PDB file of C-alpha atoms in Angstrom:
ATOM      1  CA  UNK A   1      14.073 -18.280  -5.105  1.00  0.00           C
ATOM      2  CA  UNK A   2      13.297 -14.285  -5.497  1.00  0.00           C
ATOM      3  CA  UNK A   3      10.678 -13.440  -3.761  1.00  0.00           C
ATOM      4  CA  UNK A   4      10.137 -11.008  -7.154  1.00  0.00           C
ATOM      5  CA  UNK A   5       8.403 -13.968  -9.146  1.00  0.00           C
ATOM      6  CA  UNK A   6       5.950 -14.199  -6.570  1.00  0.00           C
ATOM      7  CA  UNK A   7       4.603 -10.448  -7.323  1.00  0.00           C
ATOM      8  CA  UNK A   8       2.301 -10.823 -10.520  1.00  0.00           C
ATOM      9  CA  UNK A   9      -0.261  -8.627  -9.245  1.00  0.00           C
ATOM     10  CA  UNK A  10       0.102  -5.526 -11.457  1.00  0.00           C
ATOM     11  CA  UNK A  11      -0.342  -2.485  -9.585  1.00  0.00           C
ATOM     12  CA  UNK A  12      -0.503   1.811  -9.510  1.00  0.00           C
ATOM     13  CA  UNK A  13       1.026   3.336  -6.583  1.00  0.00           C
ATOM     14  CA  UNK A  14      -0.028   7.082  -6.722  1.00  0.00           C
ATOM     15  CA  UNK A  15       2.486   9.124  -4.753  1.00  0.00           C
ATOM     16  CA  UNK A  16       1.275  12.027  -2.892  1.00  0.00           C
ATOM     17  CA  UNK A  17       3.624  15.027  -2.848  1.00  0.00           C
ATOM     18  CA  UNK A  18       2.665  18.739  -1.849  1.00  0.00           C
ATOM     19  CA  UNK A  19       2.048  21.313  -4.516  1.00  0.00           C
ATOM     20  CA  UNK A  20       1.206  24.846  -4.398  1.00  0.00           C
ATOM     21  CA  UNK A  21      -1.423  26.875  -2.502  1.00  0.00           C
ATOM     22  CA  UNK A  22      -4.921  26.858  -3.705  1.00  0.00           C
ATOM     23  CA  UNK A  23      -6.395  30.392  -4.217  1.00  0.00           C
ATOM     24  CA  UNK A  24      -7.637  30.814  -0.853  1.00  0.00           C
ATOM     25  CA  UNK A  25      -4.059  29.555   0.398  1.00  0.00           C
ATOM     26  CA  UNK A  26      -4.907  25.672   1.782  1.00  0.00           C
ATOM     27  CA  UNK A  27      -2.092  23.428   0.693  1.00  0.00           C
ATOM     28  CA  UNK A  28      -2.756  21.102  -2.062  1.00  0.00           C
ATOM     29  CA  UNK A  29      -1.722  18.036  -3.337  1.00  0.00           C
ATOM     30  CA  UNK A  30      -0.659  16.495  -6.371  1.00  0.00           C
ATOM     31  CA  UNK A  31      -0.400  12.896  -7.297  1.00  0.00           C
ATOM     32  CA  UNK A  32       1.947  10.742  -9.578  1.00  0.00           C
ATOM     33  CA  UNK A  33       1.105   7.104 -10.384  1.00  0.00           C
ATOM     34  CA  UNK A  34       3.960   4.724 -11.071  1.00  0.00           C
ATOM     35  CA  UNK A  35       3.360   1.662 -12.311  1.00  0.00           C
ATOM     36  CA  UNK A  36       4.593  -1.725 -11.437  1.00  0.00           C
ATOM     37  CA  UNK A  37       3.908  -5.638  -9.943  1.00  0.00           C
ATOM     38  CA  UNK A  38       3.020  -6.352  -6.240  1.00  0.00           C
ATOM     39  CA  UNK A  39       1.948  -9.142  -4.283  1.00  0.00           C
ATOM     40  CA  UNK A  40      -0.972  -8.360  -1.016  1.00  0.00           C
ATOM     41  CA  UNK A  41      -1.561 -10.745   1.489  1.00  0.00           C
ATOM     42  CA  UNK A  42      -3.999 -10.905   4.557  1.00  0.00           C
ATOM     43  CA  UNK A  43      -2.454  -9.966   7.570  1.00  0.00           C
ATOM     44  CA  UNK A  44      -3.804 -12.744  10.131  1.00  0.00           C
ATOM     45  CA  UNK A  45      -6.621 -12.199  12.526  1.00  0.00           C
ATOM     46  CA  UNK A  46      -4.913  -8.998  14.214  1.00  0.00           C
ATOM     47  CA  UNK A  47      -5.925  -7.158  11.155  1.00  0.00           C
ATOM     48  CA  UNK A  48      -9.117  -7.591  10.131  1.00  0.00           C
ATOM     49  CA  UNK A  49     -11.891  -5.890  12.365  1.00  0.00           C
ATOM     50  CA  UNK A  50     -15.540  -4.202  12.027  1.00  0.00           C
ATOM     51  CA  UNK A  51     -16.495  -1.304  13.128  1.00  0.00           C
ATOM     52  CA  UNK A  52     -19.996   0.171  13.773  1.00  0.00           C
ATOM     53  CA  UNK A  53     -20.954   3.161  11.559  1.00  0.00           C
ATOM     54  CA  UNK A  54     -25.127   3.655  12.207  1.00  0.00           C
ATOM     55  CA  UNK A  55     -27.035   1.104  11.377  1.00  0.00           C
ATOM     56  CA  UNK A  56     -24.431  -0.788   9.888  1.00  0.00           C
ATOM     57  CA  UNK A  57     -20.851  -2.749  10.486  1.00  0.00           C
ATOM     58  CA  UNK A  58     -17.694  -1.430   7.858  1.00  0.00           C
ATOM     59  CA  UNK A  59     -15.224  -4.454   7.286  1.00  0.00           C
ATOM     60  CA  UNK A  60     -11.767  -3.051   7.636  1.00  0.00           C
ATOM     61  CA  UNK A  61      -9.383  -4.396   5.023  1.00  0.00           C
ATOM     62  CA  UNK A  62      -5.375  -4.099   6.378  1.00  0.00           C
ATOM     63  CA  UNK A  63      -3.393  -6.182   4.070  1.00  0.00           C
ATOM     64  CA  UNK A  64       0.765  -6.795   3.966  1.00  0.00           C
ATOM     65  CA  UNK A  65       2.141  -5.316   0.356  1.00  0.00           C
ATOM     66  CA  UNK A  66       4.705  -6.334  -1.232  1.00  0.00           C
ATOM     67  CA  UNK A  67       6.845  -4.648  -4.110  1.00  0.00           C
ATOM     68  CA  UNK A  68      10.449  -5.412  -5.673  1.00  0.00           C
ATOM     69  CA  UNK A  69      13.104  -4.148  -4.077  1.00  0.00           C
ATOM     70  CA  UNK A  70      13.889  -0.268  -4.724  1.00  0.00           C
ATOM     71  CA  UNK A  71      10.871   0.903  -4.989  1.00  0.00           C
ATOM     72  CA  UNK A  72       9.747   4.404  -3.915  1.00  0.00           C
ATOM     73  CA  UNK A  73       6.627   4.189  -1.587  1.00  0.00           C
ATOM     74  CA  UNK A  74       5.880   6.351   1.394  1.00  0.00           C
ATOM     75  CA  UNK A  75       3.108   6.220   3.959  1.00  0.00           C
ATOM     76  CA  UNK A  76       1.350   9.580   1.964  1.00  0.00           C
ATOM     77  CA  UNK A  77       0.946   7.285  -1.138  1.00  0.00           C
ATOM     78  CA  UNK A  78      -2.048   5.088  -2.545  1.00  0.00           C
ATOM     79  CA  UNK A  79      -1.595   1.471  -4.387  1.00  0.00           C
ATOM     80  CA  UNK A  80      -4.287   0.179  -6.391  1.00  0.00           C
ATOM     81  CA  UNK A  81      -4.814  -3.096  -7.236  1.00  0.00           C
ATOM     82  CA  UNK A  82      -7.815  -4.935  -8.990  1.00  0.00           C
ATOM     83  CA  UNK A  83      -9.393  -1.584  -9.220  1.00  0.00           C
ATOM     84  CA  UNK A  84      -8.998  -1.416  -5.447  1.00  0.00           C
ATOM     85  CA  UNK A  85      -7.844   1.491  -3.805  1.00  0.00           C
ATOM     86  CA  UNK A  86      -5.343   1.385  -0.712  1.00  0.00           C
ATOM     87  CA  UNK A  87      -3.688   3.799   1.479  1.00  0.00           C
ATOM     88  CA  UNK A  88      -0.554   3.065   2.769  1.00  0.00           C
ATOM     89  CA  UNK A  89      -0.569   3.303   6.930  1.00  0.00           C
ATOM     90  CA  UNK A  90       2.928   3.911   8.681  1.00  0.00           C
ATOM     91  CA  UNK A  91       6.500   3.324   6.940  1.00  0.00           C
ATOM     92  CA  UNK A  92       7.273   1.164   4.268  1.00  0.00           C
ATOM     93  CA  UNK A  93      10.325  -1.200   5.188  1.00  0.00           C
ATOM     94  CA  UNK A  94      13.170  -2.112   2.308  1.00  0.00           C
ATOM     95  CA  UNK A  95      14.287  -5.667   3.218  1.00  0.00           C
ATOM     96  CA  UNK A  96      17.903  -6.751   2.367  1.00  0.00           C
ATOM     97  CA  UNK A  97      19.642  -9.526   2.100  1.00  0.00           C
ATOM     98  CA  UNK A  98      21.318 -10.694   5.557  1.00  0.00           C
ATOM     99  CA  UNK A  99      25.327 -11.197   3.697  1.00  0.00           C
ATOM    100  CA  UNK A 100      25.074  -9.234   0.710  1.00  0.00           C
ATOM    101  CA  UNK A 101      22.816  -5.872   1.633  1.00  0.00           C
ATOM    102  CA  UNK A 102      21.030  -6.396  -1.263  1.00  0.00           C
ATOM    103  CA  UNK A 103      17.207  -5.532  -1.289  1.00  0.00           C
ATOM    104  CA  UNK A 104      15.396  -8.360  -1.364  1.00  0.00           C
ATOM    105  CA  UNK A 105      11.505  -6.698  -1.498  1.00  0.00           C
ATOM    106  CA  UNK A 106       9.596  -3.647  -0.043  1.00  0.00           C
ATOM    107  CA  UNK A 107       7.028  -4.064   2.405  1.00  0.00           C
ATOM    108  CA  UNK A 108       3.856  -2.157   3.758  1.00  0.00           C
ATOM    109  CA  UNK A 109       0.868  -2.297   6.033  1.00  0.00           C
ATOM    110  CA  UNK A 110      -2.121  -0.802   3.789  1.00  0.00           C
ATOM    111  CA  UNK A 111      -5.794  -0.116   4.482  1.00  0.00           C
ATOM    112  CA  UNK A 112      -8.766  -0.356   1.964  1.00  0.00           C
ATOM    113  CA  UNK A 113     -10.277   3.170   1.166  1.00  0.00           C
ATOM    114  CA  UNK A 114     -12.756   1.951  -1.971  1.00  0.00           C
TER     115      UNK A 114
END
């Protein structure tokens, strides 16, 4: 089985690139979305946690992405998903195929920002 039937979760990754100076010379950003399927998936006990902000505790949200095979993703980029937004946290990792080097899926570690 391809692990691509399992990704029916339409999705937006927005992918961050570096643009010209603003007017006071910071570096800006610009953003591209790209549309396409994904699958998310909890990543076990190691990656949810709370943390203490004031008077109240923030869930954390790291999930396990995954996206066909080929596609473009860095660890600047955003995915959203059900109107959720996500940042991407570290390297995204092509899988292939053990005998034929083919890419099987993409994988990531993201983070809920929204």
């Amino acid at each position: 089985m391809h692990p691509e039937r399992l990704m029916n979760l339409p999705c937006t990754i927005l992918t961050v690139a570096e643009s010209t100076a603003d007017i006071y010379g910071d570096p800006t950003t610009t953003t591209t979305p790209t549309t396409t399927v994904c699958w998310i998936d909890r990543r076990g006990n190691l990656g949810d946690s709370s943390e203490k902000v004031g008077p109240e505790n923030w869930q954390i949200d790291t999930l396990d992405l995954y996206l066909p095979p080929g596609t473009a993703v860095t660890g600047n980029d955003r995915v959203t998903v059900n109107d959720l937004s996500y940042e991407v946290i570290g390297p995204p990792h092509e899988h292939t195929h053990p005998v034929t080097a083919a890419g099987v899926y993409v994988s990531a570690v993201i983070r809920r920002v929204s």
